[in-house]
Amino acid sequence: MFITTYYCKVHIIVPQIFYLLFLLFCLAPGVAVRTSNMAPMTTDDPEYVALLQQFQRDINRLFDTADRNNRKRGLTKLAEDLPWGSKRQKALRLLLTNQVVGPVCTLVADPTEKCRELSLKLLKLIIEKIKFSPELLNSLVETLCARISGREQNTFAEVSEELRLVVVQLLGGLFDCHRDQQSVEGGEESVELPAALADTLLVTFTRALQD
């Protein structure tokens, strides 16, 4: 058992962490994050309103602190039923940014392990779909780092080895998606990433390597 755990840490988790360090170097403070100047969809757009009405019940389930089964159902339904591959991408991105990513980030620290697992699964889909502002990028990094370090107030470090690995992989996916967006979008203005983001990541990597 010890040998299996050690192999997993050395050959899976540690390479993931060093890959993240490389990405962090590429996005270090002082490197511009490009944000699009294109006019975004607004919350009164009929397409967005229709999508919100369709999934409002499932979104509300994420806030049900009394019933873990209701939270699990909401996470499952959103992951399965949101129009990930449809033509309504602008409306979907706005819905994810305004209504979904916030409660999902809360649920990655849910007391129930299954809820944490489902929230990380849904967060992976969200990361692959939304466009990042510097504020949202920093918020997501802080949320994921807290799952390893346990530094956030009133939260705990993830106890499941499998879910800790998922968290590290999500951090890598987050920066991969963000880097890809930088390379393809035009008409941008420069915004610098906060130095605190780099500090948070370095503390988290140190905690993960010592775990």
Short mmCIF file of C-alpha atoms in Angstrom, two decimals:
data_model
loop_
_atom_site.label_atom_id
_atom_site.label_comp_id
_atom_site.label_asym_id
_atom_site.label_seq_id
_atom_site.Cartn_x
_atom_site.Cartn_y
_atom_site.Cartn_z
CA MET A 1 0.00 0.00 0.00
CA PHE A 2 2.79 2.40 0.87
CA ILE A 3 4.60 1.60 -2.38
CA THR A 4 1.44 2.19 -4.41
CA THR A 5 0.77 5.53 -2.70
CA TYR A 6 4.38 6.64 -3.15
CA TYR A 7 4.34 5.68 -6.83
CA CYS A 8 1.14 7.68 -7.35
CA LYS A 9 2.65 10.75 -5.67
CA VAL A 10 6.00 10.65 -7.50
CA HIS A 11 4.82 9.63 -10.97
CA ILE A 12 1.47 11.45 -11.16
CA ILE A 13 1.10 14.31 -8.69
CA VAL A 14 4.68 15.62 -8.65
CA PRO A 15 4.94 15.96 -12.48
CA GLN A 16 1.60 17.79 -12.44
CA ILE A 17 2.92 20.23 -9.86
CA PHE A 18 6.11 20.97 -11.80
CA TYR A 19 4.05 21.49 -14.94
CA LEU A 20 1.99 24.04 -13.01
CA LEU A 21 5.16 25.79 -11.90
CA PHE A 22 6.11 26.11 -15.56
CA LEU A 23 2.72 27.61 -16.37
CA LEU A 24 3.02 29.95 -13.42
CA PHE A 25 6.34 31.20 -14.80
CA CYS A 26 4.64 31.85 -18.13
CA LEU A 27 1.86 33.86 -16.42
CA ALA A 28 3.96 35.51 -13.72
CA PRO A 29 3.11 39.02 -12.44
CA GLY A 30 4.17 41.54 -15.02
CA VAL A 31 2.95 39.37 -17.89
CA ALA A 32 -0.15 40.88 -19.42
CA VAL A 33 -3.45 39.07 -19.37
CA ARG A 34 -5.41 40.00 -22.46
CA THR A 35 -9.10 40.68 -22.09
CA SER A 36 -11.48 41.05 -24.99
CA ASN A 37 -13.03 44.42 -25.85
CA MET A 38 -15.92 42.79 -27.73
CA ALA A 39 -19.37 43.71 -26.44
CA PRO A 40 -20.60 40.88 -24.17
CA MET A 41 -24.12 39.48 -24.02
CA THR A 42 -26.26 41.13 -21.34
CA THR A 43 -28.52 39.50 -18.76
CA ASP A 44 -31.65 40.84 -20.46
CA ASP A 45 -30.88 39.04 -23.71
CA PRO A 46 -33.80 36.68 -24.49
CA GLU A 47 -31.47 33.74 -25.12
CA TYR A 48 -29.85 34.13 -21.69
CA VAL A 49 -33.19 34.65 -19.94
CA ALA A 50 -34.58 31.46 -21.50
CA LEU A 51 -31.50 29.45 -20.48
CA LEU A 52 -31.66 30.77 -16.91
CA GLN A 53 -35.34 29.90 -16.62
CA GLN A 54 -34.64 26.39 -17.91
CA PHE A 55 -31.95 25.67 -15.29
CA GLN A 56 -32.99 27.92 -12.38
CA ARG A 57 -34.33 24.98 -10.37
CA ASP A 58 -31.10 23.02 -10.68
CA ILE A 59 -29.05 26.09 -9.78
CA ASN A 60 -31.22 26.64 -6.70
CA ARG A 61 -30.45 23.07 -5.59
CA LEU A 62 -26.79 24.05 -5.18
CA PHE A 63 -27.79 26.35 -2.32
CA ASP A 64 -29.72 23.71 -0.38
CA THR A 65 -27.51 23.41 2.70
CA ALA A 66 -29.98 21.08 4.44
CA ASP A 67 -30.18 18.32 1.82
CA ARG A 68 -26.97 16.87 0.37
CA ASN A 69 -28.96 14.70 -2.06
CA ASN A 70 -30.54 17.84 -3.49
CA ARG A 71 -27.09 19.40 -3.93
CA LYS A 72 -25.84 16.24 -5.64
CA ARG A 73 -28.85 16.23 -7.95
CA GLY A 74 -28.29 19.87 -8.90
CA LEU A 75 -24.61 19.26 -9.69
CA THR A 76 -25.40 16.14 -11.70
CA LYS A 77 -28.20 17.73 -13.71
CA LEU A 78 -26.15 20.81 -14.59
CA ALA A 79 -23.17 18.72 -15.68
CA GLU A 80 -25.36 16.48 -17.82
CA ASP A 81 -27.99 18.83 -19.20
CA LEU A 82 -26.40 22.25 -19.78
CA PRO A 83 -25.99 22.88 -23.54
CA TRP A 84 -22.21 22.41 -23.59
CA GLY A 85 -22.07 21.67 -27.30
CA SER A 86 -24.95 23.78 -28.61
CA LYS A 87 -24.88 27.05 -30.52
CA ARG A 88 -25.97 29.01 -27.42
CA GLN A 89 -22.39 29.50 -26.25
CA LYS A 90 -22.60 33.20 -25.34
CA ALA A 91 -25.68 32.61 -23.21
CA LEU A 92 -24.09 29.54 -21.63
CA ARG A 93 -20.88 31.40 -20.73
CA LEU A 94 -22.88 34.23 -19.18
CA LEU A 95 -24.99 31.76 -17.18
CA LEU A 96 -21.91 29.91 -15.94
CA THR A 97 -20.14 33.12 -14.97
CA ASN A 98 -23.11 34.85 -13.32
CA GLN A 99 -25.05 31.98 -11.76
CA VAL A 100 -23.13 28.71 -11.62
CA VAL A 101 -19.41 29.13 -10.94
CA GLY A 102 -19.97 30.86 -7.57
CA PRO A 103 -22.00 28.12 -5.85
CA VAL A 104 -19.89 25.40 -7.48
CA CYS A 105 -16.74 26.94 -6.02
CA THR A 106 -18.43 26.82 -2.61
CA LEU A 107 -19.35 23.17 -3.05
CA VAL A 108 -15.78 22.04 -3.76
CA ALA A 109 -15.43 22.31 0.04
CA ASP A 110 -18.76 20.60 0.78
CA PRO A 111 -18.80 18.30 3.86
CA THR A 112 -20.01 15.44 1.62
CA GLU A 113 -17.26 13.87 -0.48
CA LYS A 114 -19.63 12.99 -3.33
CA CYS A 115 -20.68 16.64 -3.59
CA ARG A 116 -17.02 17.69 -3.72
CA GLU A 117 -16.36 15.13 -6.44
CA LEU A 118 -19.34 16.25 -8.54
CA SER A 119 -18.50 19.94 -8.07
CA LEU A 120 -14.94 19.37 -9.32
CA LYS A 121 -16.34 17.49 -12.33
CA LEU A 122 -18.68 20.40 -13.11
CA LEU A 123 -15.92 22.95 -12.49
CA LYS A 124 -13.77 21.21 -15.11
CA LEU A 125 -16.54 21.69 -17.68
CA ILE A 126 -16.93 25.33 -16.63
CA ILE A 127 -13.21 26.05 -16.92
CA GLU A 128 -13.18 24.68 -20.47
CA LYS A 129 -16.07 26.94 -21.46
CA ILE A 130 -15.89 30.37 -19.80
CA LYS A 131 -13.70 33.35 -20.63
CA PHE A 132 -11.52 34.58 -17.78
CA SER A 133 -11.24 38.04 -16.35
CA PRO A 134 -8.23 38.55 -14.05
CA GLU A 135 -10.65 38.65 -11.08
CA LEU A 136 -12.33 35.36 -12.01
CA LEU A 137 -9.00 33.68 -12.71
CA ASN A 138 -7.68 34.73 -9.30
CA SER A 139 -10.87 33.59 -7.57
CA LEU A 140 -10.71 30.13 -9.17
CA VAL A 141 -7.04 29.73 -8.30
CA GLU A 142 -7.69 30.73 -4.69
CA THR A 143 -10.58 28.27 -4.46
CA LEU A 144 -8.59 25.34 -5.84
CA CYS A 145 -5.47 26.13 -3.85
CA ALA A 146 -7.52 26.20 -0.64
CA ARG A 147 -8.52 22.58 -1.28
CA ILE A 148 -4.87 21.57 -0.92
CA SER A 149 -3.56 24.06 1.60
CA GLY A 150 -6.69 24.53 3.73
CA ARG A 151 -5.69 28.18 4.17
CA GLU A 152 -9.14 29.68 3.65
CA GLN A 153 -11.14 30.53 6.77
CA ASN A 154 -13.76 27.94 7.79
CA THR A 155 -12.55 25.36 5.28
CA PHE A 156 -10.43 22.23 5.35
CA ALA A 157 -7.85 20.65 3.09
CA GLU A 158 -9.16 17.90 0.83
CA VAL A 159 -8.74 14.53 2.58
CA SER A 160 -9.23 12.34 -0.51
CA GLU A 161 -6.02 11.61 -2.43
CA GLU A 162 -8.00 11.11 -5.63
CA LEU A 163 -9.72 14.49 -5.30
CA ARG A 164 -6.46 16.25 -4.45
CA LEU A 165 -5.06 14.93 -7.72
CA VAL A 166 -8.16 16.21 -9.54
CA VAL A 167 -7.60 19.64 -7.96
CA VAL A 168 -3.98 19.76 -9.19
CA GLN A 169 -5.12 18.68 -12.66
CA LEU A 170 -7.81 21.36 -12.66
CA LEU A 171 -5.23 24.03 -11.86
CA GLY A 172 -3.23 22.86 -14.88
CA GLY A 173 -6.35 22.84 -17.04
CA LEU A 174 -7.28 26.31 -15.80
CA PHE A 175 -4.00 27.81 -16.95
CA ASP A 176 -4.02 25.83 -20.20
CA CYS A 177 -7.46 27.21 -21.10
CA HIS A 178 -6.50 30.72 -20.04
CA ARG A 179 -3.27 30.60 -22.07
CA ASP A 180 -5.18 29.36 -25.13
CA GLN A 181 -7.66 32.24 -24.82
CA GLN A 182 -4.78 34.71 -24.70
CA SER A 183 -3.35 33.35 -27.92
CA VAL A 184 -6.54 33.50 -30.02
CA GLU A 185 -8.42 36.62 -28.90
CA GLY A 186 -7.91 39.96 -30.59
CA GLY A 187 -8.63 43.58 -29.66
CA GLU A 188 -7.42 43.29 -26.10
CA GLU A 189 -6.26 45.57 -23.36
CA SER A 190 -3.48 44.60 -20.95
CA VAL A 191 -4.15 43.78 -17.31
CA GLU A 192 -1.51 42.40 -14.97
CA LEU A 193 -2.13 39.38 -12.80
CA PRO A 194 -1.81 40.12 -9.07
CA ALA A 195 1.37 39.03 -7.30
CA ALA A 196 -0.77 37.40 -4.60
CA LEU A 197 -1.84 34.77 -7.13
CA ALA A 198 1.76 33.60 -7.57
CA ASP A 199 2.29 33.55 -3.80
CA THR A 200 -0.84 31.45 -3.29
CA LEU A 201 0.25 28.92 -5.91
CA LEU A 202 3.75 28.56 -4.52
CA VAL A 203 2.46 27.97 -0.99
CA THR A 204 0.01 25.40 -2.33
CA PHE A 205 2.66 23.54 -4.33
CA THR A 206 4.88 23.39 -1.27
CA ARG A 207 2.00 21.98 0.78
CA ALA A 208 1.20 19.39 -1.91
CA LEU A 209 4.82 18.19 -2.16
CA GLN A 210 5.06 17.85 1.62
CA ASP A 211 1.73 16.01 1.89
#
